[in-house]
Amino acid sequence: MMLIKPSTALRNDYGKISMMARESQEPIYITKNGEGDGVFMSIEAFERREAILNMREKVMLAEQERISGAKTMSVAEAREKLQERFNEL
């Protein structure tokens, strides 16, 4: 569900908007004069969104490297390397 609030609600009732953002864990779209102006969200939702975007970027980079011919390894080889690193600890 998209949450939309006018900028006056953010200015006049910040506490309510902040609580709504924390409870819904969704962005709240802020309008000014009926037009989209910004987005308000809780820190937790923002950090979760950033983590997802960073992971997607890493996956896309790895996929681009694979497509361009970078050396890859099988699941068994990856497990073996992880086990070697674990044993080093």
PDB file of C-alpha atoms in Angstrom:
ATOM      1  CA  MET A   1       0.000   0.000   0.000  1.00  0.00           C
ATOM      2  CA  MET A   2       1.450   3.361  -1.019  1.00  0.00           C
ATOM      3  CA  LEU A   3       1.448   5.939   1.777  1.00  0.00           C
ATOM      4  CA  ILE A   4       1.138   9.545   0.602  1.00  0.00           C
ATOM      5  CA  LYS A   5       1.145  12.581   2.872  1.00  0.00           C
ATOM      6  CA  PRO A   6       1.322  16.315   2.196  1.00  0.00           C
ATOM      7  CA  SER A   7       4.443  18.188   3.274  1.00  0.00           C
ATOM      8  CA  THR A   8       2.374  20.051   5.863  1.00  0.00           C
ATOM      9  CA  ALA A   9       1.724  16.744   7.661  1.00  0.00           C
ATOM     10  CA  LEU A  10       5.467  16.145   7.879  1.00  0.00           C
ATOM     11  CA  ARG A  11       6.067  19.660   9.150  1.00  0.00           C
ATOM     12  CA  ASN A  12       3.099  19.815  11.554  1.00  0.00           C
ATOM     13  CA  ASP A  13       2.938  16.208  12.795  1.00  0.00           C
ATOM     14  CA  TYR A  14       6.436  14.778  12.441  1.00  0.00           C
ATOM     15  CA  GLY A  15       5.966  12.360  15.353  1.00  0.00           C
ATOM     16  CA  LYS A  16       2.918  10.721  13.761  1.00  0.00           C
ATOM     17  CA  ILE A  17       4.615  10.441  10.350  1.00  0.00           C
ATOM     18  CA  SER A  18       7.767   9.035  11.945  1.00  0.00           C
ATOM     19  CA  MET A  19       5.768   6.416  13.866  1.00  0.00           C
ATOM     20  CA  MET A  20       3.840   5.516  10.710  1.00  0.00           C
ATOM     21  CA  ALA A  21       7.124   4.988   8.846  1.00  0.00           C
ATOM     22  CA  ARG A  22       8.539   2.765  11.606  1.00  0.00           C
ATOM     23  CA  GLU A  23       5.363   0.702  11.929  1.00  0.00           C
ATOM     24  CA  SER A  24       4.750   0.233   8.208  1.00  0.00           C
ATOM     25  CA  GLN A  25       8.450  -0.189   7.279  1.00  0.00           C
ATOM     26  CA  GLU A  26       7.434   1.365   3.966  1.00  0.00           C
ATOM     27  CA  PRO A  27       8.392   4.702   2.419  1.00  0.00           C
ATOM     28  CA  ILE A  28       5.952   7.566   2.808  1.00  0.00           C
ATOM     29  CA  TYR A  29       5.684   9.754  -0.270  1.00  0.00           C
ATOM     30  CA  ILE A  30       5.581  13.462   0.556  1.00  0.00           C
ATOM     31  CA  THR A  31       3.752  15.849  -1.739  1.00  0.00           C
ATOM     32  CA  LYS A  32       3.986  19.608  -2.082  1.00  0.00           C
ATOM     33  CA  ASN A  33       1.160  21.437  -3.835  1.00  0.00           C
ATOM     34  CA  GLY A  34      -0.198  18.066  -4.973  1.00  0.00           C
ATOM     35  CA  GLU A  35       3.031  16.992  -6.673  1.00  0.00           C
ATOM     36  CA  GLY A  36       5.566  14.413  -5.522  1.00  0.00           C
ATOM     37  CA  ASP A  37       8.364  16.133  -3.594  1.00  0.00           C
ATOM     38  CA  GLY A  38      10.208  13.580  -1.463  1.00  0.00           C
ATOM     39  CA  VAL A  39      10.165  10.329   0.439  1.00  0.00           C
ATOM     40  CA  PHE A  40      10.322   9.738   4.181  1.00  0.00           C
ATOM     41  CA  MET A  41      11.219   6.357   5.662  1.00  0.00           C
ATOM     42  CA  SER A  42      12.542   4.837   8.865  1.00  0.00           C
ATOM     43  CA  ILE A  43      16.267   4.276   9.278  1.00  0.00           C
ATOM     44  CA  GLU A  44      15.654   0.517   9.486  1.00  0.00           C
ATOM     45  CA  ALA A  45      13.769   0.466   6.174  1.00  0.00           C
ATOM     46  CA  PHE A  46      16.418   2.653   4.546  1.00  0.00           C
ATOM     47  CA  GLU A  47      19.286   0.437   5.763  1.00  0.00           C
ATOM     48  CA  ARG A  48      17.478  -2.728   4.620  1.00  0.00           C
ATOM     49  CA  ARG A  49      16.864  -1.159   1.197  1.00  0.00           C
ATOM     50  CA  GLU A  50      20.520  -0.090   0.930  1.00  0.00           C
ATOM     51  CA  ALA A  51      21.710  -3.606   1.839  1.00  0.00           C
ATOM     52  CA  ILE A  52      19.478  -5.116  -0.855  1.00  0.00           C
ATOM     53  CA  LEU A  53      20.731  -2.631  -3.449  1.00  0.00           C
ATOM     54  CA  ASN A  54      24.364  -3.308  -2.518  1.00  0.00           C
ATOM     55  CA  MET A  55      23.817  -7.070  -2.802  1.00  0.00           C
ATOM     56  CA  ARG A  56      22.132  -6.670  -6.193  1.00  0.00           C
ATOM     57  CA  GLU A  57      25.063  -4.582  -7.392  1.00  0.00           C
ATOM     58  CA  LYS A  58      27.514  -7.311  -6.338  1.00  0.00           C
ATOM     59  CA  VAL A  59      25.449 -10.005  -8.038  1.00  0.00           C
ATOM     60  CA  MET A  60      25.236  -7.965 -11.250  1.00  0.00           C
ATOM     61  CA  LEU A  61      28.994  -7.342 -11.214  1.00  0.00           C
ATOM     62  CA  ALA A  62      29.692 -11.050 -10.715  1.00  0.00           C
ATOM     63  CA  GLU A  63      27.301 -11.925 -13.541  1.00  0.00           C
ATOM     64  CA  GLN A  64      28.973  -9.414 -15.863  1.00  0.00           C
ATOM     65  CA  GLU A  65      32.382 -10.874 -15.010  1.00  0.00           C
ATOM     66  CA  ARG A  66      31.089 -14.407 -15.698  1.00  0.00           C
ATOM     67  CA  ILE A  67      29.623 -13.383 -19.031  1.00  0.00           C
ATOM     68  CA  SER A  68      32.870 -11.689 -20.043  1.00  0.00           C
ATOM     69  CA  GLY A  69      34.793 -14.900 -19.426  1.00  0.00           C
ATOM     70  CA  ALA A  70      36.152 -14.491 -15.906  1.00  0.00           C
ATOM     71  CA  LYS A  71      37.263 -17.713 -14.235  1.00  0.00           C
ATOM     72  CA  THR A  72      34.495 -19.392 -12.249  1.00  0.00           C
ATOM     73  CA  MET A  73      34.411 -22.349  -9.875  1.00  0.00           C
ATOM     74  CA  SER A  74      31.983 -25.130  -9.156  1.00  0.00           C
ATOM     75  CA  VAL A  75      29.995 -25.372  -5.940  1.00  0.00           C
ATOM     76  CA  ALA A  76      32.315 -28.179  -4.802  1.00  0.00           C
ATOM     77  CA  GLU A  77      35.389 -26.001  -5.426  1.00  0.00           C
ATOM     78  CA  ALA A  78      33.813 -23.096  -3.561  1.00  0.00           C
ATOM     79  CA  ARG A  79      32.993 -25.364  -0.588  1.00  0.00           C
ATOM     80  CA  GLU A  80      36.540 -26.650  -0.555  1.00  0.00           C
ATOM     81  CA  LYS A  81      37.979 -23.108  -0.521  1.00  0.00           C
ATOM     82  CA  LEU A  82      35.574 -22.068   2.251  1.00  0.00           C
ATOM     83  CA  GLN A  83      36.544 -25.130   4.286  1.00  0.00           C
ATOM     84  CA  GLU A  84      40.238 -24.280   3.826  1.00  0.00           C
ATOM     85  CA  ARG A  85      39.630 -20.734   5.077  1.00  0.00           C
ATOM     86  CA  PHE A  86      37.586 -22.005   7.996  1.00  0.00           C
ATOM     87  CA  ASN A  87      40.364 -24.412   8.961  1.00  0.00           C
ATOM     88  CA  GLU A  88      42.855 -21.531   8.938  1.00  0.00           C
ATOM     89  CA  LEU A  89      40.906 -19.787  11.699  1.00  0.00           C
TER      90      LEU A  89
END
